[in-house]
Each structure stands twice: as C-alpha cells, then as structure tokens.
Amino acid sequence: TQLLEQSPQFLSIQEGENLTVYCNSSSVFSSLQWYRQEPGEGPVLLVTVVTGGEVKKLKRLTFQFGDARKDSSLHITAAQPGDTGLYLCAGQNTNAGKSTFGDGTTLTVKP
Amino acid sequence: EAQVTQNPRYLITVTGKKLTVTCSQNMNHEYMSWYRQDPGLGLRQIYYSMNVEVTDKGDVPEGYKVSRKEKRNFPLILESPSPNQTSLYFCASSPSSYEQYFGPGTRLTVT
C-alpha cells in the first residue's frame, strides 16, 4: 500500500501570514491532487499536478510537484480566514482508479 | 448542475441489518469510488469502478459490496453492518481516474 504523509497535522496562524503544507511519500505517483474540505462537506478539488517539477498557481495558492514525483507542497500567501479547512493530498500510480489520500492538514486562520 | 448525490445523508441502524447507500452522478464520468473517513485515519478507499460492470477493491473492502450496473449509479452495500463500520462515507466520480468530485457524504452509525 502506498502511503502519503502530510505535515504539519495541525496549523494555526494569523490572517496575513504565509504557510506551507507538505505531502511526502517513498513511492512515485503518476499524478497528485490537493483538496480542501470544510466541516460537513465533501472534499473539493483544488489542483492536479502530473509532471515532476510542475508548479501551479491558483490565486494565493502555489502547488509544487517534486522532481521525482514523490512529494508535493502547497504554499498559501497572505492567508485569510476563508482559507480555514482540512487540506488533503491524494495520489495515483499506474493502477487506474486507485487513489491514496494523506491524513490531512487542519488549517485555522485567525482574523 | 453537475453533481454527485448520496442518499441517505444520515443513517442510524443496528448491527446485522442490511443497508444500501446510493450514489449517483450526472457528469457521465467513467470512474467512481467509495471512501470512508475516520478521525486520525483520513480518507480510505473502499471500492472503485472503472466503468459499468468493472469494479475493484480499494484499501478497506472487507464488509462492503458494490455494483455498477449503470454508468451513473454506484451503490454501496453493507450486508451485515457492524459497529466498526460507523463512519462518514463519501462517494466520488472522476472523468479520468485523477481528479475526483465528491458527494456530500453519508454519516452512518451502527449500534
């Protein structure tokens, strides 16, 4: 079973601060996604990365896929209270349909 | 509106009483999956389906059954529920086996 480890598990910061969340594995993934989940709702897709070294930006969020496709990071600039939520990474290998999720990072942004 | 629907949203049942949680998507996606989410354990894949009549086990399939007779529907069946199956369940669909679109969740309690 492939494993994805996320760090930190919990993060509490003030509005306006920057932060980085990490998703690491000893396995190679063919693609990786980041999701955000709010209480009582299903995860919502933020981004998919498929190429080693790829960097994608979504407004104040920057996603990076490691060169070896074993790790990824999510960087948020000038965090806002609306960024509060559970951030999950998920990866797939060549077995189409099979997905592995990390345990998540719970982010709290205080006004 | 493109969406994944699950029913019921909440269910309290007793040990051994067979139940079915329905999942339907209106996006014509080929891939569908079921997950359970437990505190400290993240999202774990139960079963997934690559197309009609094609299903495969995820990481935690014991005690569950699925079927995919139509492209839009992917029901999750618990033949004899036990208390350790108390959890929050999510159905997801995907056009490509990568990015997934999640339903709102079903909170199941087995007493």
PDB file of C-alpha atoms in Angstrom:
ATOM      1  CA  THR A   1       0.000   0.000   0.000  1.00  0.00           C
ATOM      2  CA  GLN A   2       1.348   3.381  -0.973  1.00  0.00           C
ATOM      3  CA  LEU A   3       1.377   5.946   1.816  1.00  0.00           C
ATOM      4  CA  LEU A   4       1.181   9.713   1.772  1.00  0.00           C
ATOM      5  CA  GLU A   5       2.291  11.599   4.848  1.00  0.00           C
ATOM      6  CA  GLN A   6       1.165  15.169   5.379  1.00  0.00           C
ATOM      7  CA  SER A   7       2.765  17.710   7.662  1.00  0.00           C
ATOM      8  CA  PRO A   8       2.033  19.507   9.777  1.00  0.00           C
ATOM      9  CA  GLN A   9      -1.091  17.763  11.019  1.00  0.00           C
ATOM     10  CA  PHE A  10      -2.443  20.997  12.548  1.00  0.00           C
ATOM     11  CA  LEU A  11      -1.576  24.593  11.766  1.00  0.00           C
ATOM     12  CA  SER A  12      -2.990  27.714  13.395  1.00  0.00           C
ATOM     13  CA  ILE A  13      -1.867  31.095  12.088  1.00  0.00           C
ATOM     14  CA  GLN A  14      -2.916  34.744  11.981  1.00  0.00           C
ATOM     15  CA  GLU A  15      -4.512  36.349   8.967  1.00  0.00           C
ATOM     16  CA  GLY A  16      -1.881  37.672   6.583  1.00  0.00           C
ATOM     17  CA  GLU A  17       0.795  35.077   7.375  1.00  0.00           C
ATOM     18  CA  ASN A  18       2.259  32.682   4.821  1.00  0.00           C
ATOM     19  CA  LEU A  19       2.307  28.920   5.250  1.00  0.00           C
ATOM     20  CA  THR A  20       3.444  25.732   3.545  1.00  0.00           C
ATOM     21  CA  VAL A  21       1.900  22.274   3.840  1.00  0.00           C
ATOM     22  CA  TYR A  22       3.804  19.179   2.766  1.00  0.00           C
ATOM     23  CA  CYS A  23       2.788  15.827   1.294  1.00  0.00           C
ATOM     24  CA  ASN A  24       5.515  13.178   1.192  1.00  0.00           C
ATOM     25  CA  SER A  25       5.849   9.570   0.110  1.00  0.00           C
ATOM     26  CA  SER A  26       8.518   6.983  -0.562  1.00  0.00           C
ATOM     27  CA  SER A  27       6.542   5.924  -3.647  1.00  0.00           C
ATOM     28  CA  VAL A  28       6.330   7.528  -7.060  1.00  0.00           C
ATOM     29  CA  PHE A  29       2.930   8.844  -8.126  1.00  0.00           C
ATOM     30  CA  SER A  30       1.805   9.440 -11.696  1.00  0.00           C
ATOM     31  CA  SER A  31      -0.462  12.263 -10.542  1.00  0.00           C
ATOM     32  CA  LEU A  32      -1.304  14.091  -7.354  1.00  0.00           C
ATOM     33  CA  GLN A  33      -4.202  16.295  -6.277  1.00  0.00           C
ATOM     34  CA  TRP A  34      -4.855  18.744  -3.480  1.00  0.00           C
ATOM     35  CA  TYR A  35      -8.324  19.097  -1.993  1.00  0.00           C
ATOM     36  CA  ARG A  36      -9.898  21.320   0.642  1.00  0.00           C
ATOM     37  CA  GLN A  37     -12.637  20.026   2.882  1.00  0.00           C
ATOM     38  CA  GLU A  38     -14.892  22.041   5.162  1.00  0.00           C
ATOM     39  CA  PRO A  39     -16.811  20.515   8.081  1.00  0.00           C
ATOM     40  CA  GLY A  40     -19.874  18.554   6.987  1.00  0.00           C
ATOM     41  CA  GLU A  41     -18.955  18.646   3.305  1.00  0.00           C
ATOM     42  CA  GLY A  42     -17.087  16.539   0.802  1.00  0.00           C
ATOM     43  CA  PRO A  43     -13.549  17.400  -0.338  1.00  0.00           C
ATOM     44  CA  VAL A  44     -13.334  19.944  -3.154  1.00  0.00           C
ATOM     45  CA  LEU A  45     -10.627  19.650  -5.789  1.00  0.00           C
ATOM     46  CA  LEU A  46      -8.080  22.488  -5.873  1.00  0.00           C
ATOM     47  CA  VAL A  47      -5.466  21.281  -8.358  1.00  0.00           C
ATOM     48  CA  THR A  48      -3.960  18.277 -10.168  1.00  0.00           C
ATOM     49  CA  VAL A  49      -0.230  18.003 -10.893  1.00  0.00           C
ATOM     50  CA  VAL A  50       1.214  15.319 -13.160  1.00  0.00           C
ATOM     51  CA  THR A  51       4.708  16.379 -14.222  1.00  0.00           C
ATOM     52  CA  GLY A  52       7.775  16.215 -11.964  1.00  0.00           C
ATOM     53  CA  GLY A  53       8.846  19.739 -11.016  1.00  0.00           C
ATOM     54  CA  GLU A  54       5.485  21.205 -12.052  1.00  0.00           C
ATOM     55  CA  VAL A  55       4.347  24.393 -10.339  1.00  0.00           C
ATOM     56  CA  LYS A  56       0.753  25.601 -10.491  1.00  0.00           C
ATOM     57  CA  LYS A  57      -0.711  28.769  -9.067  1.00  0.00           C
ATOM     58  CA  LEU A  58      -4.298  29.366  -8.067  1.00  0.00           C
ATOM     59  CA  LYS A  59      -4.606  32.967  -6.823  1.00  0.00           C
ATOM     60  CA  ARG A  60      -2.748  32.971  -3.470  1.00  0.00           C
ATOM     61  CA  LEU A  61      -2.121  29.203  -3.554  1.00  0.00           C
ATOM     62  CA  THR A  62       1.010  27.717  -5.137  1.00  0.00           C
ATOM     63  CA  PHE A  63       1.316  23.972  -5.672  1.00  0.00           C
ATOM     64  CA  GLN A  64       4.527  22.149  -6.497  1.00  0.00           C
ATOM     65  CA  PHE A  65       5.137  18.535  -7.514  1.00  0.00           C
ATOM     66  CA  GLY A  66       8.568  17.201  -6.636  1.00  0.00           C
ATOM     67  CA  ASP A  67      11.036  16.379  -9.398  1.00  0.00           C
ATOM     68  CA  ALA A  68      10.891  12.683  -8.526  1.00  0.00           C
ATOM     69  CA  ARG A  69       7.077  12.773  -8.212  1.00  0.00           C
ATOM     70  CA  LYS A  70       7.264  11.517  -4.617  1.00  0.00           C
ATOM     71  CA  ASP A  71       6.293  14.706  -2.828  1.00  0.00           C
ATOM     72  CA  SER A  72       4.299  17.890  -3.161  1.00  0.00           C
ATOM     73  CA  SER A  73       3.791  21.153  -1.335  1.00  0.00           C
ATOM     74  CA  LEU A  74       1.036  23.720  -1.013  1.00  0.00           C
ATOM     75  CA  HIS A  75       2.033  27.273  -0.199  1.00  0.00           C
ATOM     76  CA  ILE A  76      -0.528  29.894   0.771  1.00  0.00           C
ATOM     77  CA  THR A  77       0.427  33.565   0.676  1.00  0.00           C
ATOM     78  CA  ALA A  78      -1.287  36.076   2.957  1.00  0.00           C
ATOM     79  CA  ALA A  79      -3.704  33.554   4.455  1.00  0.00           C
ATOM     80  CA  GLN A  80      -7.288  34.621   5.050  1.00  0.00           C
ATOM     81  CA  PRO A  81      -9.940  33.221   7.435  1.00  0.00           C
ATOM     82  CA  GLY A  82     -11.705  31.795   4.383  1.00  0.00           C
ATOM     83  CA  ASP A  83      -8.706  29.506   3.839  1.00  0.00           C
ATOM     84  CA  THR A  84      -9.577  27.644   7.045  1.00  0.00           C
ATOM     85  CA  GLY A  85     -10.245  23.960   6.413  1.00  0.00           C
ATOM     86  CA  LEU A  86      -8.790  20.479   6.056  1.00  0.00           C
ATOM     87  CA  TYR A  87      -6.277  20.201   3.226  1.00  0.00           C
ATOM     88  CA  LEU A  88      -5.824  16.754   1.718  1.00  0.00           C
ATOM     89  CA  CYS A  89      -3.374  15.440  -0.837  1.00  0.00           C
ATOM     90  CA  ALA A  90      -4.156  12.367  -2.933  1.00  0.00           C
ATOM     91  CA  GLY A  91      -2.030  10.377  -5.334  1.00  0.00           C
ATOM     92  CA  GLN A  92      -2.433   7.784  -8.049  1.00  0.00           C
ATOM     93  CA  ASN A  93       0.015   5.370  -9.614  1.00  0.00           C
ATOM     94  CA  THR A  94      -0.464   3.406 -12.815  1.00  0.00           C
ATOM     95  CA  ASN A  95      -3.404   1.447 -11.344  1.00  0.00           C
ATOM     96  CA  ALA A  96      -6.222   3.483 -12.830  1.00  0.00           C
ATOM     97  CA  GLY A  97      -8.949   4.267 -10.327  1.00  0.00           C
ATOM     98  CA  LYS A  98      -6.924   3.520  -7.198  1.00  0.00           C
ATOM     99  CA  SER A  99      -6.237   6.576  -5.030  1.00  0.00           C
ATOM    100  CA  THR A 100      -4.327   7.090  -1.812  1.00  0.00           C
ATOM    101  CA  PHE A 101      -5.071  10.036   0.454  1.00  0.00           C
ATOM    102  CA  GLY A 102      -2.910  11.673   3.074  1.00  0.00           C
ATOM    103  CA  ASP A 103      -4.264  12.158   6.599  1.00  0.00           C
ATOM    104  CA  GLY A 104      -4.727  15.858   6.019  1.00  0.00           C
ATOM    105  CA  THR A 105      -3.595  19.173   7.479  1.00  0.00           C
ATOM    106  CA  THR A 106      -6.134  21.115   9.507  1.00  0.00           C
ATOM    107  CA  LEU A 107      -5.551  24.825   8.914  1.00  0.00           C
ATOM    108  CA  THR A 108      -7.057  27.548  11.083  1.00  0.00           C
ATOM    109  CA  VAL A 109      -6.581  31.169  10.072  1.00  0.00           C
ATOM    110  CA  LYS A 110      -7.486  33.601  12.827  1.00  0.00           C
ATOM    111  CA  PRO A 111      -8.719  37.102  11.939  1.00  0.00           C
TER     112      PRO A 111
ATOM    113  CA  GLU B   1     -25.942  21.356 -12.219  1.00  0.00           C
ATOM    114  CA  ALA B   2     -23.068  18.860 -12.283  1.00  0.00           C
ATOM    115  CA  GLN B   3     -23.109  16.938  -9.046  1.00  0.00           C
ATOM    116  CA  VAL B   4     -22.687  13.723  -7.103  1.00  0.00           C
ATOM    117  CA  THR B   5     -25.610  12.851  -4.868  1.00  0.00           C
ATOM    118  CA  GLN B   6     -25.721  10.404  -1.971  1.00  0.00           C
ATOM    119  CA  ASN B   7     -28.652   9.054  -0.016  1.00  0.00           C
ATOM    120  CA  PRO B   8     -29.308   8.939   2.790  1.00  0.00           C
ATOM    121  CA  ARG B   9     -27.227  11.721   4.311  1.00  0.00           C
ATOM    122  CA  TYR B  10     -27.638  10.346   7.810  1.00  0.00           C
ATOM    123  CA  LEU B  11     -28.413   6.795   8.885  1.00  0.00           C
ATOM    124  CA  ILE B  12     -28.593   5.100  12.263  1.00  0.00           C
ATOM    125  CA  THR B  13     -29.024   1.342  12.149  1.00  0.00           C
ATOM    126  CA  VAL B  14     -28.448  -1.794  14.191  1.00  0.00           C
ATOM    127  CA  THR B  15     -25.842  -4.499  13.843  1.00  0.00           C
ATOM    128  CA  GLY B  16     -26.650  -7.026  11.138  1.00  0.00           C
ATOM    129  CA  LYS B  17     -29.403  -5.107   9.332  1.00  0.00           C
ATOM    130  CA  LYS B  18     -28.515  -4.904   5.642  1.00  0.00           C
ATOM    131  CA  LEU B  19     -28.344  -1.413   4.187  1.00  0.00           C
ATOM    132  CA  THR B  20     -27.568   0.322   0.912  1.00  0.00           C
ATOM    133  CA  VAL B  21     -26.182   3.797   0.403  1.00  0.00           C
ATOM    134  CA  THR B  22     -26.911   5.113  -3.053  1.00  0.00           C
ATOM    135  CA  CYS B  23     -24.621   7.281  -5.154  1.00  0.00           C
ATOM    136  CA  SER B  24     -25.465   8.926  -8.449  1.00  0.00           C
ATOM    137  CA  GLN B  25     -23.556  11.286 -10.754  1.00  0.00           C
ATOM    138  CA  ASN B  26     -24.830  13.290 -13.710  1.00  0.00           C
ATOM    139  CA  MET B  27     -21.471  14.073 -15.337  1.00  0.00           C
ATOM    140  CA  ASN B  28     -21.137  10.905 -17.425  1.00  0.00           C
ATOM    141  CA  HIS B  29     -17.926  10.038 -15.571  1.00  0.00           C
ATOM    142  CA  GLU B  30     -16.439   6.591 -16.076  1.00  0.00           C
ATOM    143  CA  TYR B  31     -14.692   6.306 -12.705  1.00  0.00           C
ATOM    144  CA  MET B  32     -16.469   6.155  -9.359  1.00  0.00           C
ATOM    145  CA  SER B  33     -15.246   5.378  -5.857  1.00  0.00           C
ATOM    146  CA  TRP B  34     -16.374   4.930  -2.287  1.00  0.00           C
ATOM    147  CA  TYR B  35     -14.362   6.191   0.682  1.00  0.00           C
ATOM    148  CA  ARG B  36     -14.738   6.181   4.416  1.00  0.00           C
ATOM    149  CA  GLN B  37     -13.365   8.965   6.573  1.00  0.00           C
ATOM    150  CA  ASP B  38     -12.478   8.355  10.196  1.00  0.00           C
ATOM    151  CA  PRO B  39     -10.756  10.707  12.667  1.00  0.00           C
ATOM    152  CA  GLY B  40      -6.992  10.283  12.525  1.00  0.00           C
ATOM    153  CA  LEU B  41      -7.189   7.858   9.582  1.00  0.00           C
ATOM    154  CA  GLY B  42      -8.046  10.188   6.749  1.00  0.00           C
ATOM    155  CA  LEU B  43      -9.929   9.067   3.647  1.00  0.00           C
ATOM    156  CA  ARG B  44      -9.573   5.388   2.816  1.00  0.00           C
ATOM    157  CA  GLN B  45     -10.757   3.919  -0.453  1.00  0.00           C
ATOM    158  CA  ILE B  46     -13.243   1.054  -0.101  1.00  0.00           C
ATOM    159  CA  TYR B  47     -14.019   0.129  -3.714  1.00  0.00           C
ATOM    160  CA  TYR B  48     -13.679   1.770  -7.080  1.00  0.00           C
ATOM    161  CA  SER B  49     -15.126   1.251 -10.523  1.00  0.00           C
ATOM    162  CA  MET B  50     -13.532   1.994 -13.878  1.00  0.00           C
ATOM    163  CA  ASN B  51     -16.731   1.512 -15.892  1.00  0.00           C
ATOM    164  CA  VAL B  52     -20.010  -0.392 -15.985  1.00  0.00           C
ATOM    165  CA  GLU B  53     -19.571  -3.896 -14.567  1.00  0.00           C
ATOM    166  CA  VAL B  54     -15.898  -3.215 -13.746  1.00  0.00           C
ATOM    167  CA  THR B  55     -15.066  -2.828 -10.046  1.00  0.00           C
ATOM    168  CA  ASP B  56     -12.031  -3.454  -7.867  1.00  0.00           C
ATOM    169  CA  LYS B  57     -11.088  -3.425  -4.202  1.00  0.00           C
ATOM    170  CA  GLY B  58      -9.564  -0.416  -2.552  1.00  0.00           C
ATOM    171  CA  ASP B  59      -7.644  -0.475   0.714  1.00  0.00           C
ATOM    172  CA  VAL B  60     -10.506  -1.400   3.083  1.00  0.00           C
ATOM    173  CA  PRO B  61     -13.079  -3.537   1.187  1.00  0.00           C
ATOM    174  CA  GLU B  62     -13.925  -6.017   3.960  1.00  0.00           C
ATOM    175  CA  GLY B  63     -17.610  -5.936   4.911  1.00  0.00           C
ATOM    176  CA  TYR B  64     -18.692  -3.967   1.835  1.00  0.00           C
ATOM    177  CA  LYS B  65     -20.065  -4.766  -1.600  1.00  0.00           C
ATOM    178  CA  VAL B  66     -20.614  -2.586  -4.638  1.00  0.00           C
ATOM    179  CA  SER B  67     -22.194  -2.885  -8.052  1.00  0.00           C
ATOM    180  CA  ARG B  68     -22.035  -0.809 -11.201  1.00  0.00           C
ATOM    181  CA  LYS B  69     -24.928  -1.786 -13.444  1.00  0.00           C
ATOM    182  CA  GLU B  70     -25.380   1.708 -14.850  1.00  0.00           C
ATOM    183  CA  LYS B  71     -22.766   4.351 -15.515  1.00  0.00           C
ATOM    184  CA  ARG B  72     -24.403   6.947 -13.296  1.00  0.00           C
ATOM    185  CA  ASN B  73     -25.027   4.793 -10.199  1.00  0.00           C
ATOM    186  CA  PHE B  74     -22.618   3.132  -7.791  1.00  0.00           C
ATOM    187  CA  PRO B  75     -24.392   1.851  -4.642  1.00  0.00           C
ATOM    188  CA  LEU B  76     -22.509   0.743  -1.536  1.00  0.00           C
ATOM    189  CA  ILE B  77     -23.977  -2.292   0.219  1.00  0.00           C
ATOM    190  CA  LEU B  78     -23.354  -3.379   3.788  1.00  0.00           C
ATOM    191  CA  GLU B  79     -24.742  -6.899   4.043  1.00  0.00           C
ATOM    192  CA  SER B  80     -24.290  -7.210   7.814  1.00  0.00           C
ATOM    193  CA  PRO B  81     -23.166  -3.893   9.303  1.00  0.00           C
ATOM    194  CA  SER B  82     -21.061  -3.871  12.443  1.00  0.00           C
ATOM    195  CA  PRO B  83     -20.208  -1.033  14.854  1.00  0.00           C
ATOM    196  CA  ASN B  84     -16.706  -0.706  13.367  1.00  0.00           C
ATOM    197  CA  GLN B  85     -18.357   0.426  10.145  1.00  0.00           C
ATOM    198  CA  THR B  86     -19.647   3.557  11.870  1.00  0.00           C
ATOM    199  CA  SER B  87     -18.069   6.286   9.780  1.00  0.00           C
ATOM    200  CA  LEU B  88     -18.519   9.135   7.330  1.00  0.00           C
ATOM    201  CA  TYR B  89     -18.812   7.785   3.789  1.00  0.00           C
ATOM    202  CA  PHE B  90     -18.102   9.653   0.577  1.00  0.00           C
ATOM    203  CA  CYS B  91     -18.838   8.729  -2.998  1.00  0.00           C
ATOM    204  CA  ALA B  92     -16.754  10.309  -5.756  1.00  0.00           C
ATOM    205  CA  SER B  93     -16.744  10.317  -9.525  1.00  0.00           C
ATOM    206  CA  SER B  94     -13.976  11.147 -11.959  1.00  0.00           C
ATOM    207  CA  PRO B  95     -13.631  11.638 -15.711  1.00  0.00           C
ATOM    208  CA  SER B  96     -10.031  10.462 -15.765  1.00  0.00           C
ATOM    209  CA  SER B  97      -9.225   8.491 -12.571  1.00  0.00           C
ATOM    210  CA  TYR B  98      -7.271  11.526 -11.358  1.00  0.00           C
ATOM    211  CA  GLU B  99      -9.271  14.462 -10.122  1.00  0.00           C
ATOM    212  CA  GLN B 100     -12.362  13.408  -8.222  1.00  0.00           C
ATOM    213  CA  TYR B 101     -15.656  15.094  -7.481  1.00  0.00           C
ATOM    214  CA  PHE B 102     -17.143  14.174  -4.153  1.00  0.00           C
ATOM    215  CA  GLY B 103     -20.681  13.836  -2.896  1.00  0.00           C
ATOM    216  CA  PRO B 104     -21.850  15.491   0.327  1.00  0.00           C
ATOM    217  CA  GLY B 105     -21.257  12.433   2.499  1.00  0.00           C
ATOM    218  CA  THR B 106     -23.332   9.916   4.433  1.00  0.00           C
ATOM    219  CA  ARG B 107     -22.889   9.706   8.182  1.00  0.00           C
ATOM    220  CA  LEU B 108     -23.571   6.120   9.258  1.00  0.00           C
ATOM    221  CA  THR B 109     -23.928   4.963  12.839  1.00  0.00           C
ATOM    222  CA  VAL B 110     -24.199   1.237  13.582  1.00  0.00           C
ATOM    223  CA  THR B 111     -25.278   0.372  17.128  1.00  0.00           C
TER     224      THR B 111
END
